Tab-separated table of C-alpha atoms in Angstrom:
chain	number	residue	atom	x	y	z
A	1	MET	CA	-145.600	140.865	-288.292
A	2	ASN	CA	-144.812	141.671	-284.660
A	3	LYS	CA	-146.682	138.505	-283.332
A	4	ILE	CA	-144.706	136.184	-285.167
A	5	PRO	CA	-141.454	136.412	-283.074
A	6	ILE	CA	-143.282	136.248	-279.840
A	7	PHE	CA	-145.330	132.835	-280.732
A	8	GLY	CA	-141.834	131.194	-281.876
A	9	LEU	CA	-140.359	132.245	-278.518
A	10	PHE	CA	-143.276	130.956	-276.506
A	11	ILE	CA	-143.067	127.761	-278.209
A	12	ALA	CA	-139.196	127.147	-277.637
A	13	PHE	CA	-139.658	128.058	-273.781
A	14	ILE	CA	-142.332	125.212	-273.584
A	15	LEU	CA	-139.895	122.778	-275.160
A	16	VAL	CA	-137.037	123.568	-272.975
A	17	LEU	CA	-139.129	123.207	-269.817
A	18	ALA	CA	-140.297	119.780	-271.258
A	19	SER	CA	-136.877	118.511	-271.679
A	20	VAL	CA	-135.691	119.655	-268.336
A	21	THR	CA	-138.796	117.993	-266.656
A	22	LEU	CA	-138.021	114.559	-268.325
A	23	ALA	CA	-134.486	114.104	-267.084
A	24	ILE	CA	-134.784	113.036	-263.744
A	25	GLY	CA	-132.831	109.852	-263.779
A	26	ASP	CA	-132.232	106.286	-265.167
A	27	ILE	CA	-132.884	103.234	-263.195
A	28	ASP	CA	-130.135	100.286	-263.216
A	29	ILE	CA	-130.305	97.482	-261.290
A	30	THR	CA	-126.544	96.578	-260.249
A	31	SER	CA	-127.065	93.060	-258.869
A	32	VAL	CA	-128.961	90.774	-256.659
A	33	ASP	CA	-127.580	87.540	-255.238
A	34	SER	CA	-129.025	84.016	-255.292
A	35	LYS	CA	-129.658	81.897	-252.385
A	36	ILE	CA	-129.671	78.244	-251.453
A	37	GLY	CA	-131.691	76.705	-248.638
A	38	ASP	CA	-133.637	73.688	-246.970
A	39	PRO	CA	-137.476	73.942	-246.995
A	40	GLY	CA	-138.748	75.818	-244.019
A	41	SER	CA	-135.764	77.819	-243.646
A	42	GLN	CA	-135.820	81.763	-244.327
A	43	VAL	CA	-133.415	83.206	-246.809
A	44	THR	CA	-132.626	86.974	-247.191
A	45	PHE	CA	-131.953	88.373	-250.743
A	46	SER	CA	-130.179	91.773	-251.413
A	47	VAL	CA	-130.937	94.054	-254.591
A	48	ILE	CA	-128.782	96.956	-255.422
A	49	VAL	CA	-130.281	99.862	-257.389
A	50	ALA	CA	-128.511	102.676	-258.852
A	51	ASN	CA	-129.379	105.825	-260.863
A	52	THR	CA	-127.004	106.329	-263.705
A	53	GLN	CA	-128.154	109.793	-265.010
A	54	PRO	CA	-125.608	112.524	-263.754
A	55	ALA	CA	-126.758	115.309	-261.519
A	56	THR	CA	-130.249	113.871	-260.827
A	57	THR	CA	-132.499	112.141	-258.089
A	58	ILE	CA	-135.459	109.843	-258.563
A	59	PRO	CA	-138.099	110.457	-255.971
A	60	SER	CA	-139.430	106.981	-255.672
A	61	VAL	CA	-138.653	103.589	-257.175
A	62	ILE	CA	-141.104	100.848	-256.832
A	63	LEU	CA	-139.588	97.234	-256.719
A	64	THR	CA	-141.562	93.924	-257.478
A	65	SER	CA	-140.812	90.464	-257.974
A	66	SER	CA	-142.283	87.694	-260.333
A	67	ASP	CA	-143.208	84.432	-259.068
A	68	LEU	CA	-140.354	82.020	-259.023
A	69	THR	CA	-140.560	78.864	-261.140
A	70	PHE	CA	-138.847	75.618	-261.703
A	71	GLY	CA	-140.970	73.609	-264.366
A	72	SER	CA	-144.441	73.592	-263.224
A	73	ASN	CA	-143.729	74.380	-259.825
A	74	THR	CA	-144.276	78.056	-258.499
A	75	ILE	CA	-143.097	79.789	-255.568
A	76	ILE	CA	-145.315	82.913	-254.584
A	77	LYS	CA	-143.664	86.316	-255.250
A	78	PRO	CA	-142.226	87.882	-252.159
A	79	THR	CA	-142.885	91.593	-251.180
A	80	ILE	CA	-140.040	94.153	-251.704
A	81	SER	CA	-139.724	97.592	-250.301
A	82	SER	CA	-139.764	100.816	-252.457
A	83	ILE	CA	-136.797	103.182	-252.629
A	84	SER	CA	-137.024	107.049	-251.971
A	85	ASN	CA	-134.841	109.605	-253.387
A	86	LEU	CA	-132.491	107.541	-255.687
A	87	VAL	CA	-129.467	110.103	-256.043
A	88	ASN	CA	-127.190	109.552	-258.878
A	89	GLY	CA	-123.852	107.899	-257.607
A	90	ILE	CA	-125.149	106.672	-254.458
A	91	PRO	CA	-126.806	103.118	-254.927
A	92	GLN	CA	-129.454	101.818	-252.580
A	93	THR	CA	-129.526	98.336	-251.541
A	94	VAL	CA	-132.848	96.685	-250.273
A	95	ASN	CA	-133.315	93.350	-248.448
A	96	PHE	CA	-136.118	91.127	-248.842
A	97	ALA	CA	-136.972	87.934	-247.141
A	98	LEU	CA	-138.467	84.858	-248.464
A	99	THR	CA	-139.238	81.601	-246.263
A	100	ILE	CA	-138.683	78.344	-248.533
A	101	PRO	CA	-141.713	76.347	-248.804
A	102	SER	CA	-142.199	72.691	-249.235
A	103	LYS	CA	-141.789	72.525	-253.040
A	104	PRO	CA	-139.666	69.766	-255.302
A	105	ALA	CA	-135.956	70.324	-254.903
A	106	GLY	CA	-134.493	72.431	-257.705
A	107	THR	CA	-133.544	75.778	-258.813
A	108	TYR	CA	-136.308	78.339	-259.194
A	109	THR	CA	-135.794	81.641	-261.124
A	110	GLY	CA	-138.014	84.956	-260.735
A	111	THR	CA	-137.390	88.351	-262.248
A	112	ILE	CA	-137.202	91.716	-260.152
A	113	THR	CA	-138.312	94.943	-261.788
A	114	ALA	CA	-137.405	98.496	-260.634
A	115	LYS	CA	-139.819	101.045	-261.958
A	116	GLU	CA	-140.007	105.064	-261.412
A	117	SER	CA	-143.214	105.617	-259.613
A	118	GLY	CA	-145.374	107.398	-262.400
A	119	ASN	CA	-142.974	107.015	-265.044
A	120	PRO	CA	-143.366	103.301	-266.470
A	121	THR	CA	-141.177	103.748	-269.130
A	122	ASN	CA	-138.009	104.194	-266.643
A	123	GLU	CA	-137.437	100.718	-265.400
A	124	ASP	CA	-134.921	97.914	-265.453
A	125	THR	CA	-135.159	94.076	-264.864
A	126	ILE	CA	-132.961	91.315	-263.438
A	127	SER	CA	-133.360	87.553	-262.955
A	128	TYR	CA	-132.608	85.884	-259.784
A	129	THR	CA	-132.757	82.407	-258.398
A	130	LEU	CA	-133.614	80.394	-255.148
A	131	THR	CA	-132.215	76.637	-255.318
A	132	ILE	CA	-134.147	74.450	-252.840
A	133	ASN	CA	-131.847	71.529	-251.307
A	134	ALA	CA	-133.294	67.993	-251.375
A	135	LYS	CA	-134.517	67.290	-248.076
A	136	ASP	CA	-136.494	64.475	-246.454
A	137	ILE	CA	-138.763	66.038	-243.768
A	138	ILE	CA	-142.084	64.672	-242.462
A	139	GLU	CA	-144.037	65.678	-239.442
A	140	VAL	CA	-147.112	64.705	-237.367
A	141	GLN	CA	-149.896	67.234	-237.414
A	142	THR	CA	-151.938	67.852	-233.979
A	143	TYR	CA	-150.186	65.354	-232.056
A	144	THR	CA	-146.766	66.272	-230.214
A	145	ASP	CA	-144.707	65.050	-226.997
A	146	SER	CA	-146.778	67.105	-224.834
A	147	ASN	CA	-150.113	66.372	-226.504
A	148	ALA	CA	-150.085	62.583	-227.189
A	149	LEU	CA	-152.248	60.354	-229.334
A	150	GLU	CA	-154.354	58.511	-226.819
A	151	LEU	CA	-156.675	55.269	-226.938
A	152	ARG	CA	-158.865	53.663	-224.461
A	153	VAL	CA	-159.486	49.968	-224.835
A	154	GLN	CA	-160.377	47.057	-222.901
A	155	SER	CA	-158.967	43.565	-222.948
A	156	ASP	CA	-159.795	41.547	-226.285
A	157	ASP	CA	-160.709	44.890	-227.935
A	158	SER	CA	-160.130	46.801	-231.107
A	159	LYS	CA	-160.016	50.538	-231.435
A	160	THR	CA	-158.926	52.883	-234.217
A	161	LYS	CA	-157.720	56.460	-234.255
A	162	THR	CA	-156.529	58.631	-236.971
A	163	PHE	CA	-153.553	61.222	-237.386
A	164	VAL	CA	-152.230	63.301	-240.294
A	165	LEU	CA	-148.641	63.160	-241.840
A	166	GLU	CA	-147.488	65.895	-243.824
A	167	ASN	CA	-144.240	66.139	-246.156
A	168	LYS	CA	-142.690	69.428	-245.117
A	169	GLY	CA	-139.663	68.521	-247.372
A	170	SER	CA	-138.805	68.813	-251.010
A	171	THR	CA	-138.548	64.957	-252.115
A	172	THR	CA	-141.418	62.771	-252.625
A	173	LEU	CA	-141.772	60.240	-249.929
A	174	ALA	CA	-142.949	56.523	-249.855
A	175	ILE	CA	-145.662	55.776	-247.489
A	176	SER	CA	-146.463	52.416	-246.050
A	177	SER	CA	-146.745	50.355	-242.791
A	178	THR	CA	-143.010	49.516	-242.705
A	179	ILE	CA	-142.191	53.419	-242.151
A	180	PHE	CA	-143.593	53.144	-238.881
A	181	SER	CA	-141.660	51.381	-235.654
A	182	PHE	CA	-142.027	51.270	-231.930
A	183	ASN	CA	-140.796	49.094	-229.117
A	184	GLN	CA	-143.125	46.122	-228.648
A	185	ASP	CA	-141.902	45.696	-224.905
A	186	ASN	CA	-143.779	48.975	-224.064
A	187	PHE	CA	-147.217	47.518	-225.240
A	188	LYS	CA	-147.083	44.121	-223.391
A	189	ASP	CA	-147.773	43.021	-219.799
A	190	ALA	CA	-145.768	40.771	-217.365
A	191	ASP	CA	-147.255	37.726	-218.827
A	192	ASP	CA	-146.346	38.779	-222.363
A	193	ASP	CA	-149.754	39.475	-223.559
A	194	LEU	CA	-149.664	42.133	-226.232
A	195	ILE	CA	-151.260	45.248	-227.727
A	196	GLN	CA	-151.046	44.901	-231.313
A	197	LEU	CA	-150.508	48.231	-233.360
A	198	SER	CA	-150.952	48.444	-237.003
A	199	PHE	CA	-150.778	51.443	-239.416
A	200	THR	CA	-152.482	52.172	-243.001
A	201	SER	CA	-152.477	55.137	-244.848
A	202	ASP	CA	-154.639	56.530	-247.569
A	203	LYS	CA	-151.650	57.372	-249.736
A	204	THR	CA	-148.811	55.440	-251.007
A	205	SER	CA	-146.293	58.355	-251.694
A	206	LEU	CA	-146.350	62.115	-250.463
A	207	ALA	CA	-145.099	64.870	-252.698
A	208	PRO	CA	-143.816	68.011	-251.022
A	209	GLY	CA	-146.525	69.796	-249.090
A	210	GLN	CA	-148.957	67.072	-249.387
A	211	THR	CA	-150.681	65.339	-246.462
A	212	THR	CA	-151.901	61.916	-245.549
A	213	ILE	CA	-154.454	60.398	-243.358
A	214	VAL	CA	-152.984	57.535	-241.245
A	215	THR	CA	-155.165	55.250	-239.325
A	216	LEU	CA	-153.600	53.664	-236.047
A	217	GLU	CA	-155.561	50.150	-235.266
A	218	VAL	CA	-154.884	48.737	-231.721
A	219	ASN	CA	-155.782	45.330	-231.040
A	220	THR	CA	-155.385	44.010	-227.291
A	221	ASP	CA	-155.081	40.371	-226.221
A	222	GLN	CA	-157.965	38.533	-223.988
A	223	ASP	CA	-155.787	38.568	-220.985
A	224	ILE	CA	-154.015	41.945	-221.109
A	225	ASP	CA	-153.480	43.484	-217.803
A	226	ILE	CA	-155.403	46.658	-217.020
A	227	ASP	CA	-152.751	49.386	-217.008
A	228	THR	CA	-151.448	52.369	-218.776
A	229	TYR	CA	-149.034	51.569	-221.647
A	230	SER	CA	-147.174	54.279	-223.648
A	231	GLY	CA	-144.227	54.413	-226.162
A	232	LEU	CA	-142.817	56.382	-229.042
A	233	ILE	CA	-143.811	55.701	-232.692
A	234	THR	CA	-141.033	56.573	-235.024
A	235	ILE	CA	-141.377	57.354	-238.469
A	236	THR	CA	-138.813	56.861	-240.973
A	237	THR	CA	-139.079	57.781	-244.565
A	238	SER	CA	-136.864	57.894	-247.526
């Protein structure tokens, strides 16, 4: 008869301990800003996380993001730092950066999750957006002003050389021979003998992030003077 009250007290003691251990806080993502930018630029987001349970501290909160999507287009998820010691009444702000890739213009949506480390039931989520502006950007790979494309030819000769174009913007670009222009006066001698330049591409259009190989063909007149001829090739796309 004397053992029954002791057993009941023992069970009650364990239940009280369990309830105290679980009451360590409640995660709430208060806000996260949205951003707008051009391909190639870096934007910084700020997410604010609070603990709404009075008189508690959450030791560790892990923050993660999903990929951001716009239709079938995807931006790889950014990395977000964790939070330590989230005290009730003292929200913490975490900043994270994302470099905008060459993707189609539009508004991309992702989800941020804040989760207590070791307690996956204590979590909160919030959506956020990144809008990529419509921007035409095309770049020549390998060759620059300090590393010019060079060809050695003789008179009455023909040579070719290739280079790569990359669409670094957020719009689809039409590619044809008409997008290349240059000053013909830079490629002729005093007698108006010419060096003819022509361009062909393996693609007729470039989606954001795509590349194309362009072939430059050089044809020289029979009586062209032996000399060094140089000039700028301008690429204008839309």
